[in-house]
PDB file of C-alpha atoms in Angstrom:
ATOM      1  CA  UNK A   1     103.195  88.930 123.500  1.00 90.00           C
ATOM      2  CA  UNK A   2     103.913  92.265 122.971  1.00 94.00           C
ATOM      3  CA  UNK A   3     107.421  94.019 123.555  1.00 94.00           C
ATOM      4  CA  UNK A   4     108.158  98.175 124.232  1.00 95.00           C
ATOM      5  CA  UNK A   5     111.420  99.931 123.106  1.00 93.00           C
ATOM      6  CA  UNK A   6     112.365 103.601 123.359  1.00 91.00           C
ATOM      7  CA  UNK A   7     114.806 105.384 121.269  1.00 88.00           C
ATOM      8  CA  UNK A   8     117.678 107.025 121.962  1.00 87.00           C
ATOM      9  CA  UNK A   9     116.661 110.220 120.550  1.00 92.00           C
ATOM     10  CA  UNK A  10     114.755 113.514 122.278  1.00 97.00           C
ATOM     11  CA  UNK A  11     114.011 116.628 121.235  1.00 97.00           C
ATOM     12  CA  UNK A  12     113.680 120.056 123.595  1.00 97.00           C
ATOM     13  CA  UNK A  13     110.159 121.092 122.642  1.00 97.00           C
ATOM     14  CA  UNK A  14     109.363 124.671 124.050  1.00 96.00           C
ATOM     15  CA  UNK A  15     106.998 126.179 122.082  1.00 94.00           C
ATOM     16  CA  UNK A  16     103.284 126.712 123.649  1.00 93.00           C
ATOM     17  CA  UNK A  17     101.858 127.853 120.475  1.00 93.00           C
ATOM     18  CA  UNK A  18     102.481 124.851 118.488  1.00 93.00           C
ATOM     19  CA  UNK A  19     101.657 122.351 121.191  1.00 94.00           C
ATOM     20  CA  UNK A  20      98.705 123.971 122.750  1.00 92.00           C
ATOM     21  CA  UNK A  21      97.248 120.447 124.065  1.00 93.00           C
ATOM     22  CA  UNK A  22     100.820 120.603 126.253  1.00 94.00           C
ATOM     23  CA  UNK A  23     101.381 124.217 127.379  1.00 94.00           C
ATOM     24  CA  UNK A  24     104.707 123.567 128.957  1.00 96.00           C
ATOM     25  CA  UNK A  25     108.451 122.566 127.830  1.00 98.00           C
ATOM     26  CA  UNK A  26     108.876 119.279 127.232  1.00 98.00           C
ATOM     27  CA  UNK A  27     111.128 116.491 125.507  1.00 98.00           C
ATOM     28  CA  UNK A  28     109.527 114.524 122.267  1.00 98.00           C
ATOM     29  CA  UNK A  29     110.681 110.975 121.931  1.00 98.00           C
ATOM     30  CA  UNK A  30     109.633 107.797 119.991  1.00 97.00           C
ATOM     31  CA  UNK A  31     108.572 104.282 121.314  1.00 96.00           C
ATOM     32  CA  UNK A  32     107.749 100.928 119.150  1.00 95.00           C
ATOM     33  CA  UNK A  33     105.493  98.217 120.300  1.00 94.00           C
ATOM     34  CA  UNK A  34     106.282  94.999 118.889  1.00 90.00           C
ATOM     35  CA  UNK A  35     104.101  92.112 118.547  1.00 90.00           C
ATOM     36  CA  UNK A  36     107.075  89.491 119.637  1.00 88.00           C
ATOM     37  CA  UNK A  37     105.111  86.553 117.617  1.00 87.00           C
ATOM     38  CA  UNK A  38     104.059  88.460 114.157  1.00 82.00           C
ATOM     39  CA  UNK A  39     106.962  90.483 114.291  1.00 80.00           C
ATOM     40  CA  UNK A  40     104.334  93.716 113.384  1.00 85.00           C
ATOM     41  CA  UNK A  41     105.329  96.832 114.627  1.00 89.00           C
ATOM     42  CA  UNK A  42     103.111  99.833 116.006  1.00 93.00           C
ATOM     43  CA  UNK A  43     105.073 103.219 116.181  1.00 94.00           C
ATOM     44  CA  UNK A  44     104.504 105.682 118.479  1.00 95.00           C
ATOM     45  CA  UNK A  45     105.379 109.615 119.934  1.00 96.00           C
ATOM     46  CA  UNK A  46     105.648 110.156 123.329  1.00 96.00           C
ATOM     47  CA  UNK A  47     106.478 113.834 125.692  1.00 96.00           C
ATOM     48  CA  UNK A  48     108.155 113.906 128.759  1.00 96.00           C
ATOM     49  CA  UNK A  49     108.953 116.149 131.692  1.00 97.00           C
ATOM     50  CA  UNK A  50     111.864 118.098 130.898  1.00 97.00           C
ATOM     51  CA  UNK A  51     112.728 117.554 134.780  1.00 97.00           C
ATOM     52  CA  UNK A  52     113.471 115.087 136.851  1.00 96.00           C
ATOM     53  CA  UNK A  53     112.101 112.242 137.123  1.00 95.00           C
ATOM     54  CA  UNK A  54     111.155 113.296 133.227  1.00 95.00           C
ATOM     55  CA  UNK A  55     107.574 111.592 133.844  1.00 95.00           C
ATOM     56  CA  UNK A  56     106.201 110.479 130.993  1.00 94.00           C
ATOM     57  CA  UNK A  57     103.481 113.478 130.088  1.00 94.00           C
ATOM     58  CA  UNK A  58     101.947 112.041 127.075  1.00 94.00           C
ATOM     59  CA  UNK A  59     101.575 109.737 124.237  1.00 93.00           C
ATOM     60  CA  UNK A  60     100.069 110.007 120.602  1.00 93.00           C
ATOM     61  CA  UNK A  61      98.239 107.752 118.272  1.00 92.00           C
ATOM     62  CA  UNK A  62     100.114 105.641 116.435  1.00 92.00           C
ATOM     63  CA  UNK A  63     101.821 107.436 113.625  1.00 95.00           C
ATOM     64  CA  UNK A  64     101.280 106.848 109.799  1.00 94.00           C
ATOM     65  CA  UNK A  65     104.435 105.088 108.987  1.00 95.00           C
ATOM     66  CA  UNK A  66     104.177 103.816 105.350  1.00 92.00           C
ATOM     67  CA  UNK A  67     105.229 100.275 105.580  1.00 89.00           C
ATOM     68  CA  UNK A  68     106.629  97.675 102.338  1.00 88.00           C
ATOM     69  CA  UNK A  69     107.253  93.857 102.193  1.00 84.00           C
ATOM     70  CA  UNK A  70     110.271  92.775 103.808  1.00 77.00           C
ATOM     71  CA  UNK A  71     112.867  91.281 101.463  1.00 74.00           C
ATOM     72  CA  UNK A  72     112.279  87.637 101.556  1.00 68.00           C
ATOM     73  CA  UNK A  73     115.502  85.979 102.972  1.00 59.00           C
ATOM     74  CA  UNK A  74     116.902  88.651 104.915  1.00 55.00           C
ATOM     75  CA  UNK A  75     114.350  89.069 107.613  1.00 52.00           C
ATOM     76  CA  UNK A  76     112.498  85.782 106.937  1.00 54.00           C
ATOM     77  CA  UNK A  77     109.555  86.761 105.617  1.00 58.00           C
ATOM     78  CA  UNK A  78     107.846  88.956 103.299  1.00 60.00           C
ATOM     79  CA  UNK A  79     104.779  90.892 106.144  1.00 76.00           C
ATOM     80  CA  UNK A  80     105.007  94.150 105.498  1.00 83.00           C
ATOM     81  CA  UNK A  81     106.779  96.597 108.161  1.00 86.00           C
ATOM     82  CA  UNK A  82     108.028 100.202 109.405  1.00 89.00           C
ATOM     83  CA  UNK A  83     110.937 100.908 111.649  1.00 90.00           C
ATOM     84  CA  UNK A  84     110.943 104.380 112.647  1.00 93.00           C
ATOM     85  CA  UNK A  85     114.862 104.903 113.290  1.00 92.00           C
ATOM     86  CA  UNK A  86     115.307 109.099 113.913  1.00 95.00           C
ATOM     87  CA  UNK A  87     113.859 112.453 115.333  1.00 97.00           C
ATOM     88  CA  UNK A  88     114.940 115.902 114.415  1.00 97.00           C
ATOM     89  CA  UNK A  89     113.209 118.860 114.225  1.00 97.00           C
ATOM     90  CA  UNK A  90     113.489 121.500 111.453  1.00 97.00           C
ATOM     91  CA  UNK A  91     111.569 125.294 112.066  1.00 94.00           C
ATOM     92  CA  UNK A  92     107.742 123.974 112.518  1.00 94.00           C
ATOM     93  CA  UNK A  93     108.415 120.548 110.885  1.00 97.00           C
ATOM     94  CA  UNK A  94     109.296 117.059 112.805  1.00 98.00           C
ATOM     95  CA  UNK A  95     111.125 115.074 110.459  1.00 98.00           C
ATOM     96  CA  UNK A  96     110.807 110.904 111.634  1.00 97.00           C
ATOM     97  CA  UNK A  97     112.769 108.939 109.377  1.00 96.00           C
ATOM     98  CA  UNK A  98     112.490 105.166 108.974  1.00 94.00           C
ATOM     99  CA  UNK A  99     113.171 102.234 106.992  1.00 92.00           C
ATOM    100  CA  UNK A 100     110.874 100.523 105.045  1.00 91.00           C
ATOM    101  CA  UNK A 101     109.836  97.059 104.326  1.00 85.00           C
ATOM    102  CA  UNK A 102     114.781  96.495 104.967  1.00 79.00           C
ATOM    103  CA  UNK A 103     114.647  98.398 101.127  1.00 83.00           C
ATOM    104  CA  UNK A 104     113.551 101.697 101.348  1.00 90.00           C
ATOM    105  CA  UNK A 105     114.237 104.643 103.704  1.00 94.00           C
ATOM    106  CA  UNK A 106     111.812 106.993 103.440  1.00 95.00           C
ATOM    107  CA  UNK A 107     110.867 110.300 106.106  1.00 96.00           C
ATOM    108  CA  UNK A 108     107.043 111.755 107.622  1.00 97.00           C
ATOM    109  CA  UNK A 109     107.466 115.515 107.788  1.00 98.00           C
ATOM    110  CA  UNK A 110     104.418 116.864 109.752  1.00 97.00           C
ATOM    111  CA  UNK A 111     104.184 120.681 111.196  1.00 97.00           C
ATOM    112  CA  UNK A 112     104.409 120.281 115.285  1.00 96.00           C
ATOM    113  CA  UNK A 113     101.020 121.651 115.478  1.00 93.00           C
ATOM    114  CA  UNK A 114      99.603 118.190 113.750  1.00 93.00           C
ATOM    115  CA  UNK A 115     101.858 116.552 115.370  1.00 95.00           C
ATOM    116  CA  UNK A 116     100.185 117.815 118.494  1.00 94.00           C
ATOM    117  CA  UNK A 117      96.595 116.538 117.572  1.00 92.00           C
ATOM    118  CA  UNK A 118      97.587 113.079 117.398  1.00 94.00           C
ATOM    119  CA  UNK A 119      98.075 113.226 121.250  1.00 90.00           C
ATOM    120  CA  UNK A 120      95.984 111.886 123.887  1.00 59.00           C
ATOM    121  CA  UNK A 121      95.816 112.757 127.717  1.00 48.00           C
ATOM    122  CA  UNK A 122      97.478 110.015 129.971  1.00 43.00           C
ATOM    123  CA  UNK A 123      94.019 109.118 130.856  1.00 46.00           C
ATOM    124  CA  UNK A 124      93.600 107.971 127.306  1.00 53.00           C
ATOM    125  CA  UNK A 125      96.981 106.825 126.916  1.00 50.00           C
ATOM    126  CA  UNK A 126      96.182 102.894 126.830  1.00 52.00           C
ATOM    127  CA  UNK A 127      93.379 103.551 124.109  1.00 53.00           C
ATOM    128  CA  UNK A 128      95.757 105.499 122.134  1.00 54.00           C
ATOM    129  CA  UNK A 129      98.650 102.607 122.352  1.00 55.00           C
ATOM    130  CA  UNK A 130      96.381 100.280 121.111  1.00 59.00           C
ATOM    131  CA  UNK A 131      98.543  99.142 117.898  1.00 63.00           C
ATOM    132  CA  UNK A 132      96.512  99.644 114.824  1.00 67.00           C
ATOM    133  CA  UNK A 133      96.828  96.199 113.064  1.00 58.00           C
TER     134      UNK A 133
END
């Protein structure tokens, strides 16, 4: 069974030239699918309307989250995992931080205009959801 969580975190994104596959203001966000039974997490960017009802626009791949063994004993297992935990932006650069395996935290830097490539239209939303296991 699988389980979807947002974060709390958005970012104003208003710059056509370095999202040219969205040529409009928009907020950036992040989402995490959980597979409730493996406990395996899939990681994921999403844009939405900067009005109301803030539609949800569009959604990326799943991003490259390096992930590490949990510590055995404090999550109950040892599968390795990502937990994508921030959002800021700095110039041209989207900084996603995230812990690591509960031991390490660790931070993807990638310009907005990559960023950008790893998004699908909403018509291919549900292919680009599809957790990457």
């Amino acid at each position: 069974e699988l389980a979807f969580h947002g974060s709390a975190a958005a970012l104003l994104v208003d710059d056509l030239e370095a999202t040219p596959s969205l040529q409009r203001a928009h907020y950036l966000a992040l989402f995490h699918v959980v597979d409730t039974r493996s406990r395996r997490y899939a990681h994921f960017a999403y844009r939405f309307s900067d009005k109301p009802p803030f539609e949800i626009l569009q959604v990326s791949e799943q991003l490259p989250l390096r992930a590490a063994p949990a510590v055995r004993g404090r999550t109950g297992g040892s599968s390795p995992f990502a937990f994508a935990s921030g959002l800021a932006r700095l110039r041209d650069l989207v900084l996603i931080t995230y812990g690591s395996g509960d031991r390490d935290a660790r931070m993807l830097a990638m310009p907005l205009q990559r960023l950008d490539l790893m998004f699908a239209s909403v018509g291919r939303a549900a292919r680009a959801m599809a957790p990457k296991w």
